[in-house]
Short mmCIF file of C-alpha atoms in Angstrom, two decimals:
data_model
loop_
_atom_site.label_atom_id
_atom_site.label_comp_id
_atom_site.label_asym_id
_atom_site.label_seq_id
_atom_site.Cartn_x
_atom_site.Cartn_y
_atom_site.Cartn_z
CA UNK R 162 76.39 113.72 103.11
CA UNK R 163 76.90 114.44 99.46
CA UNK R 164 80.51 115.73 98.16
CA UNK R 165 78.63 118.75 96.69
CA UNK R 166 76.76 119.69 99.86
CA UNK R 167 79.98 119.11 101.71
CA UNK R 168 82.28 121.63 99.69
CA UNK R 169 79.13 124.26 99.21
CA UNK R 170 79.24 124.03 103.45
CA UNK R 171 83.15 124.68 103.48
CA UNK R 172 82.94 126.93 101.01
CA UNK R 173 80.42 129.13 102.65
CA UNK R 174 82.18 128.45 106.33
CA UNK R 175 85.70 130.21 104.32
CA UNK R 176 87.99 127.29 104.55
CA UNK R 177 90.58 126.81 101.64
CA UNK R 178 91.87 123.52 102.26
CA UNK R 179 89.87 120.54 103.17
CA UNK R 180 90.06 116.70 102.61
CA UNK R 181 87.12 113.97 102.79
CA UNK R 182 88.77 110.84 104.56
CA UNK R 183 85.78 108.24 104.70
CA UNK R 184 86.39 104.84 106.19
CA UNK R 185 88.04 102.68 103.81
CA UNK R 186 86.32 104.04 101.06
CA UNK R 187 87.53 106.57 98.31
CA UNK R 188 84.77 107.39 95.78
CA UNK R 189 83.34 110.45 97.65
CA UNK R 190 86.66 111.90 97.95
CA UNK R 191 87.04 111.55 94.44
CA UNK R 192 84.26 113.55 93.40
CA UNK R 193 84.93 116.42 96.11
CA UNK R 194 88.31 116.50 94.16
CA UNK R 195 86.48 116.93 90.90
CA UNK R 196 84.13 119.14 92.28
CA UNK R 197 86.67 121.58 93.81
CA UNK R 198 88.13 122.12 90.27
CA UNK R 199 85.69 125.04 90.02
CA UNK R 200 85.13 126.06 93.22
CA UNK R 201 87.07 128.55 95.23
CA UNK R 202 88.46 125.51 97.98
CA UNK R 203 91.15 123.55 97.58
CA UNK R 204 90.40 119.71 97.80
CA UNK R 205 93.60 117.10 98.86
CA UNK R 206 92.54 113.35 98.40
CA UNK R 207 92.36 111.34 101.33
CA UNK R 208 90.86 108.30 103.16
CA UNK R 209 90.73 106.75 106.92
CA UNK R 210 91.93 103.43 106.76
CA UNK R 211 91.63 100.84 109.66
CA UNK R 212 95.09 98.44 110.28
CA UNK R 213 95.26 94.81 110.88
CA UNK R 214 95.60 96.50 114.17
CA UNK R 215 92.48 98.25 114.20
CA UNK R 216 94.44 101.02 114.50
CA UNK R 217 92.43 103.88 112.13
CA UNK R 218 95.20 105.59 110.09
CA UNK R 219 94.31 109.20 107.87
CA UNK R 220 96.19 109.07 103.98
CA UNK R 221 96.69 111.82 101.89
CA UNK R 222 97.12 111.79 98.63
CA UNK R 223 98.72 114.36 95.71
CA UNK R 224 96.08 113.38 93.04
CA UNK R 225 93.12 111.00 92.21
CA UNK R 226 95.94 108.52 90.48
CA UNK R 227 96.97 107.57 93.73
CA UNK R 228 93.76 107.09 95.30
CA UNK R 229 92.41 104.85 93.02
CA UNK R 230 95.63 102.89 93.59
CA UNK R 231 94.59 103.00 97.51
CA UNK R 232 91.40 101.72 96.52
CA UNK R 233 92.99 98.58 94.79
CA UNK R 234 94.75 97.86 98.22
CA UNK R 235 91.47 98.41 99.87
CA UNK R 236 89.59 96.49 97.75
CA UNK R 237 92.01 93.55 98.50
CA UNK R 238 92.34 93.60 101.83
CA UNK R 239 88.74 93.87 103.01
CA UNK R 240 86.96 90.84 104.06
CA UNK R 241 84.46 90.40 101.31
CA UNK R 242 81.62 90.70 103.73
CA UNK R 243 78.43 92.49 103.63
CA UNK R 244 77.50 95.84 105.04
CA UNK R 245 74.59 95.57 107.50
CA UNK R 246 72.94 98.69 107.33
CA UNK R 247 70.53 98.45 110.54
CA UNK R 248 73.88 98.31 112.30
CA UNK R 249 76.34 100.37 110.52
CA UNK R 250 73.62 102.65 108.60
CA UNK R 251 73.22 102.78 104.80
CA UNK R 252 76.38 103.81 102.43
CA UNK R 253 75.15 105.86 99.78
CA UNK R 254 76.89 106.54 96.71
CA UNK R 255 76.04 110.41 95.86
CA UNK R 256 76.94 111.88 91.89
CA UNK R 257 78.70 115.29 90.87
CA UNK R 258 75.26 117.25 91.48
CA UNK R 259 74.18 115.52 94.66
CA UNK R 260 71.85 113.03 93.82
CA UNK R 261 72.03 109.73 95.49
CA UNK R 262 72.92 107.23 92.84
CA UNK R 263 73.39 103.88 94.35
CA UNK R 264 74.08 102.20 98.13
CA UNK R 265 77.85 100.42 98.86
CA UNK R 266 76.71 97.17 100.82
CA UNK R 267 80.05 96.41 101.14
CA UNK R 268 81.01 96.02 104.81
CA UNK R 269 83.59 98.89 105.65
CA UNK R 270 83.66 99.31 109.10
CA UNK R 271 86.23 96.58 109.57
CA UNK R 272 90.02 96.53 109.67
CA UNK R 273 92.26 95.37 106.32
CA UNK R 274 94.12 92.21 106.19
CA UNK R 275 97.65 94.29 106.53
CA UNK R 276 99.45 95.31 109.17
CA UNK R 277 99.76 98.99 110.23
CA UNK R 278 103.74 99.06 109.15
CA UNK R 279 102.98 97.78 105.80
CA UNK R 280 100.18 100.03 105.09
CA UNK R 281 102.37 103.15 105.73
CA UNK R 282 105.06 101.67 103.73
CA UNK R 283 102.53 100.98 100.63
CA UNK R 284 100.87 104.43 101.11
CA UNK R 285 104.62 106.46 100.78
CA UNK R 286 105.84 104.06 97.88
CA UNK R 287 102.35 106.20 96.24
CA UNK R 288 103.82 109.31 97.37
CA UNK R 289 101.22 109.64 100.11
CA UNK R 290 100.89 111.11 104.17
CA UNK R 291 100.16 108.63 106.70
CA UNK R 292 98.81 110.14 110.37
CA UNK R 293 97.52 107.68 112.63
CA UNK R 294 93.80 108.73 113.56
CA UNK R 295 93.02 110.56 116.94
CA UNK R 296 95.68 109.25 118.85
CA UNK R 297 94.05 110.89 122.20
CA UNK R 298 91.06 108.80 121.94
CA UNK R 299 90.45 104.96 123.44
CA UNK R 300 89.16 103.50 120.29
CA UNK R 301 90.66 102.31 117.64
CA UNK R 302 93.91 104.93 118.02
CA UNK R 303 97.50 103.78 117.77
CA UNK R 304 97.46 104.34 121.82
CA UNK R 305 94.88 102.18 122.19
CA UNK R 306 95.61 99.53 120.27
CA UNK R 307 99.14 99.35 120.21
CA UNK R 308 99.99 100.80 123.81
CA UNK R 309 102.29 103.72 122.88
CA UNK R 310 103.95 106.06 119.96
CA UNK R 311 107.20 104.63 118.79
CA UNK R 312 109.51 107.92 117.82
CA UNK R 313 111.19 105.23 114.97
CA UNK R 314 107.57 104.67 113.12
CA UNK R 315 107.29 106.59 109.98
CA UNK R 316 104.45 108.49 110.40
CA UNK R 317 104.92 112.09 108.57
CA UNK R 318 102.54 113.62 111.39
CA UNK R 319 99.84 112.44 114.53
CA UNK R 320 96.33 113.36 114.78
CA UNK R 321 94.29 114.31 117.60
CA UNK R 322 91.02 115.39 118.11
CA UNK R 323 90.02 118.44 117.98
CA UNK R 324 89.18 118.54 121.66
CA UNK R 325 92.21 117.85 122.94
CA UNK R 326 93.59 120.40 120.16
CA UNK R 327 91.00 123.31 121.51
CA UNK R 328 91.74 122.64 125.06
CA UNK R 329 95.84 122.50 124.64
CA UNK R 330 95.54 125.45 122.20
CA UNK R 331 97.99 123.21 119.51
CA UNK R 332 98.98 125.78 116.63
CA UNK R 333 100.24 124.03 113.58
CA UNK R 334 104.02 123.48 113.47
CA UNK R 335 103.81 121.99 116.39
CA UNK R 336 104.93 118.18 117.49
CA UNK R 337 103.83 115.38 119.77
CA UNK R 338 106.57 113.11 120.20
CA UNK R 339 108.82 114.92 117.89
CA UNK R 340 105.61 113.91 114.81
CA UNK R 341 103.85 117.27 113.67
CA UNK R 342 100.33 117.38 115.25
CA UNK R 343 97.39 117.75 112.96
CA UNK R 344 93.50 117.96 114.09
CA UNK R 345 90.08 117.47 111.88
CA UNK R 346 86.68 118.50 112.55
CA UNK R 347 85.62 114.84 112.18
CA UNK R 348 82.46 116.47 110.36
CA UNK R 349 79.77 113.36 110.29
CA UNK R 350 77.29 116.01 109.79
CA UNK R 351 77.01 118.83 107.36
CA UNK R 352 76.02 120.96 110.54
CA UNK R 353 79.79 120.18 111.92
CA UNK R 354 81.40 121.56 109.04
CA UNK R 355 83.37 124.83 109.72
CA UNK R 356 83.09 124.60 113.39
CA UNK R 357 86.55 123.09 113.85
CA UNK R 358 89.90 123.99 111.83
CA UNK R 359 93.14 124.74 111.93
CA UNK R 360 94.13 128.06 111.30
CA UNK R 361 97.63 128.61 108.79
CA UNK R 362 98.51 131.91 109.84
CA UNK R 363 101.44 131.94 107.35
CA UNK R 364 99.44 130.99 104.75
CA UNK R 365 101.69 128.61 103.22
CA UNK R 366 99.77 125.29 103.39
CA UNK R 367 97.95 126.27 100.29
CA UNK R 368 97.85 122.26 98.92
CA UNK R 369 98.98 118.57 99.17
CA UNK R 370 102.40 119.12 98.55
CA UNK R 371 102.74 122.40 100.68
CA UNK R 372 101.10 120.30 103.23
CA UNK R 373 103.61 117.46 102.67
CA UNK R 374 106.62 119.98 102.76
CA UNK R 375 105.42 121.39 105.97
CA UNK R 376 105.19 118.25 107.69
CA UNK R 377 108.32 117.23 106.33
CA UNK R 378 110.11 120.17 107.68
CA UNK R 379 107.72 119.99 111.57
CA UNK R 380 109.07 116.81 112.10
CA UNK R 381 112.14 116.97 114.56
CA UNK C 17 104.65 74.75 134.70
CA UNK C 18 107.27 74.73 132.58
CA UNK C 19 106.35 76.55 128.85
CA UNK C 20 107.96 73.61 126.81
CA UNK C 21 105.18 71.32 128.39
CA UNK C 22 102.69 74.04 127.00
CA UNK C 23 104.36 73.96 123.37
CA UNK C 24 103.79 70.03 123.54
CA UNK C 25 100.48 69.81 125.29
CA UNK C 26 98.81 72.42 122.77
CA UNK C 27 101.21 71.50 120.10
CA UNK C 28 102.32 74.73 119.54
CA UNK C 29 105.09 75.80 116.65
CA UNK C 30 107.89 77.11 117.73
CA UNK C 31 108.63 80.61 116.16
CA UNK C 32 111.64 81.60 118.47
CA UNK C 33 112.00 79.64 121.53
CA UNK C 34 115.23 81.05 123.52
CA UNK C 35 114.31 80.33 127.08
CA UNK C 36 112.33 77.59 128.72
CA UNK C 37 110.66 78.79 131.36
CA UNK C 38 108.30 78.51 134.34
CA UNK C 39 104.60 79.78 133.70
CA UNK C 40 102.39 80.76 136.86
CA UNK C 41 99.57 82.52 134.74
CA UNK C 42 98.82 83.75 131.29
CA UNK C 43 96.68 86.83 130.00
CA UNK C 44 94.95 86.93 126.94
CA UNK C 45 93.97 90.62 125.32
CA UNK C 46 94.63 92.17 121.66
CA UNK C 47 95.02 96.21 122.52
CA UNK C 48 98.62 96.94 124.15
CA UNK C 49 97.13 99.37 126.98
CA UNK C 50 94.61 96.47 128.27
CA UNK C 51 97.85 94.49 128.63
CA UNK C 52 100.04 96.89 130.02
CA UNK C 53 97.81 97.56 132.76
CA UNK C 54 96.41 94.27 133.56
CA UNK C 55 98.56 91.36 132.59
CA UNK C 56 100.87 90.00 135.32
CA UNK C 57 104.18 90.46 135.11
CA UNK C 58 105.71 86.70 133.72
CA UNK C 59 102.64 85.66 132.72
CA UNK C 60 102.14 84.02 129.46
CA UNK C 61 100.48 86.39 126.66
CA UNK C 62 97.89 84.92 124.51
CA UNK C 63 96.62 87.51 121.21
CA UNK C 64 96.42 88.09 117.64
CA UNK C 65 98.51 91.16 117.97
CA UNK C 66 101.66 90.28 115.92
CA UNK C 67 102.95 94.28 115.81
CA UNK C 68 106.26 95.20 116.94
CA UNK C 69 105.12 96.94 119.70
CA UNK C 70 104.17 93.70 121.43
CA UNK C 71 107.49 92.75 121.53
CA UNK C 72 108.06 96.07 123.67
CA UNK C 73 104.72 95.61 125.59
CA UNK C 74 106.32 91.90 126.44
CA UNK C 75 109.67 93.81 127.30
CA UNK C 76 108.05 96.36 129.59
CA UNK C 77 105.72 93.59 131.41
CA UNK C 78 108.60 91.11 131.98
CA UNK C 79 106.49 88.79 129.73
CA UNK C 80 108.56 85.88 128.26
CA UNK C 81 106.61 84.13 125.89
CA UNK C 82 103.50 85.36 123.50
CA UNK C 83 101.33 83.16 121.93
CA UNK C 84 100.04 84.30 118.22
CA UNK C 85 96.65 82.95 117.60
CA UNK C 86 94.49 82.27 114.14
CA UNK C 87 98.54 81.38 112.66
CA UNK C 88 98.36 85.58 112.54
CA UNK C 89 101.27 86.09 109.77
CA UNK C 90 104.67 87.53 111.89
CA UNK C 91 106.61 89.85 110.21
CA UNK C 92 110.95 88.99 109.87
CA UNK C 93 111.30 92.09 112.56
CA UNK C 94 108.76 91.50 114.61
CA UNK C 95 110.66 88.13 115.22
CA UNK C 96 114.29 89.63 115.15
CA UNK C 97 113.26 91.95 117.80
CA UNK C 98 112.29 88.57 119.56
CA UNK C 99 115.71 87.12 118.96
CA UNK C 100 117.72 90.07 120.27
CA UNK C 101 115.35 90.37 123.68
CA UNK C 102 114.87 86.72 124.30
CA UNK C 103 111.54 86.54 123.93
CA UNK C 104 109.64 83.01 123.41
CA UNK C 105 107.12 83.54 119.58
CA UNK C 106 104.94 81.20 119.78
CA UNK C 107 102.23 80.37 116.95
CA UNK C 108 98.94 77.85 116.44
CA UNK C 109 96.13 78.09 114.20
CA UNK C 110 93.32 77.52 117.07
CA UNK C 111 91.96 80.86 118.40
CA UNK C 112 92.62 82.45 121.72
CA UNK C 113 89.58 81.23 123.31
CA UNK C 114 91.25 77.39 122.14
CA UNK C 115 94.32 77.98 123.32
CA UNK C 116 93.62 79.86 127.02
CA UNK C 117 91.10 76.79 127.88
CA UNK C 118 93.59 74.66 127.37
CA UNK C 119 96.53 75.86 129.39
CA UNK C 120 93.76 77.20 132.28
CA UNK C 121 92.56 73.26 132.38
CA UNK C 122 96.39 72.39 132.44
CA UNK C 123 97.23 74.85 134.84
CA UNK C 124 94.08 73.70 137.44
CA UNK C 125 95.48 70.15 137.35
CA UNK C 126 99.23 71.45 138.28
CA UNK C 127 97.86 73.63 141.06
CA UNK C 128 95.54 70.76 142.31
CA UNK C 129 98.89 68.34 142.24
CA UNK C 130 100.32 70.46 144.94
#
């Protein structure tokens, strides 16, 4: 899925605010930022990174500055192995316009070298969100790997999948252990685009830092 | 069996070691709900999961002693929490598969003893 096709979709489906968290990779992200500058959608940086815990774990980011230092962290904490694509598919780098410009055979579907605690406290010293991944779920969630949700942790919201956000009609602003509850369309497919999101019937989540403030002011 | 013949048998370092104790059975497993609903309570815990929550998984299953695998790095409040609720750290550099062969073979001779 190219950045271009993916903000053309949104565009077309009427969302304002979107963000492109791949796994443990940035450089898509980047470009949907880039492209967004002259498009009418609004594009916040992000990434889904995967804990020492295996515990998958969404950041948000105010610019590209701070994703690129995300991608240093990334880039140190990743076992240097290879990406087997039979397995784990081909990674394919896409440009500005859409055409496929080189493969990542870096393997990314493994967890960093840092514990989950560590990785929250690196991404706010950037001035970054960090919302564990679709809690609800038995993979590689912070309930399934690490039992339960501890009301200390420092996570500035929880997200849950979109399911479980449908079927107990969540409205943003509201919490899940006192965190604010957020929900994605988990688009792996252009074709999923639009058919999930949250609606902001105030209309005051207009970017990153409205975003952060909200949060900020859900959490109980 | 009694955990401090574990430490020495397996040669295992001592992170925080507040209470010897008797060990019937152990359970080895890495995500907290596996071992919250299938490790016995006072059994020994064997994983590479060196979050703080394990400290309140071991809490919740009366667990008194956790051994870290692969010499996992433990962070300091992962091991004060230890401190304050008495719970035995353990740590060895062999992995879990290592370490739960030898204290099953250990544990087969004790139970054949009686």
């Amino acid at each position: 899925m190219s950045p271009q096709l993916i903000l053309e979709q949104a565009v077309q489906k009427e969302l304002n605010l979107i963000s492109i968290t791949d796994h443990n990779t940035v450089q898509h992200s980047i470009l949907a930022r880039k492209l967004s500058e002259d498009m009418p959608i609004r594009v916040i940086p992000g990434v889904e990174l995967t804990s020492r815990e295996e515990v998958h774990l969404l950041a948000y980011f105010p610019d590209i500055e701070a994703l690129l230092k995300i991608e240093k962290e990334i880039d140190n904490y990743l076992p240097k192995r290879k990406n087997n694509s039979q397995v784990f598919g081909y990674q394919l780098y896409y440009d500005l316009k859409g055409e496929i410009v080189g493969v990542d055979d870096v393997l990314r579907q493994v967890a960093l070298d840092i514990g989950l605690d560590n990785l929250i406290d690196f991404i706010h010293s950037i001035e970054g969100i960090a919302v564990p991944a679709h809690i609800d779920k038995n993979r590689f969630s912070l309930l399934s790997q690490l039992g339960f949700l501890d009301r200390e942790a420092n996570f500035d919201a929880v997200e849950i999948s979109k399911f479980k956000w449908r079927k107990e009609k969540f409205q943003l602003g509201n919490t899940w252990s006192d965190f604010p509850v957020i929900a994605g369309s988990d688009s792996h497919g252009v074709e999923d685009i639009g058919l999930f999101f949250m609606e902001d019937k105030q209309e005051e989540i207009k970017n990153f830092i409205s975003l952060k403030d909200f949060l900020k002011r859900s959490k109980q | 069996m009694k955990l401090s013949k574990i430490i020495d048998k397996c040669r295992l370092e001592k992170i925080v070691f507040c209470t010897e104790c008797e060990v019937k059975t152990g359970y080895c497993g890495d995500l907290m709900s596996d071992v919250m609903a299938h490790a016995e309570t006072n059994c020994i815990w064997i994983t590479i999961q060196a979050h703080k929550n394990s400290i309140a998984v071991a809490l919740i299953k009366d667990i008194k002693s956790i051994i870290f695998t692969n010499n996992v790095t433990l962070d300091k409040e992962v091991i004060k929490k230890a401190k304050e609720e008495k719970i035995n750290l353990l740590r060895t550099n062999k992995d879990s598969f290592t370490v739960c062969g030898e204290i099953y073979c250990m544990m087969e001779v004790e139970t054949a003893k009686d």
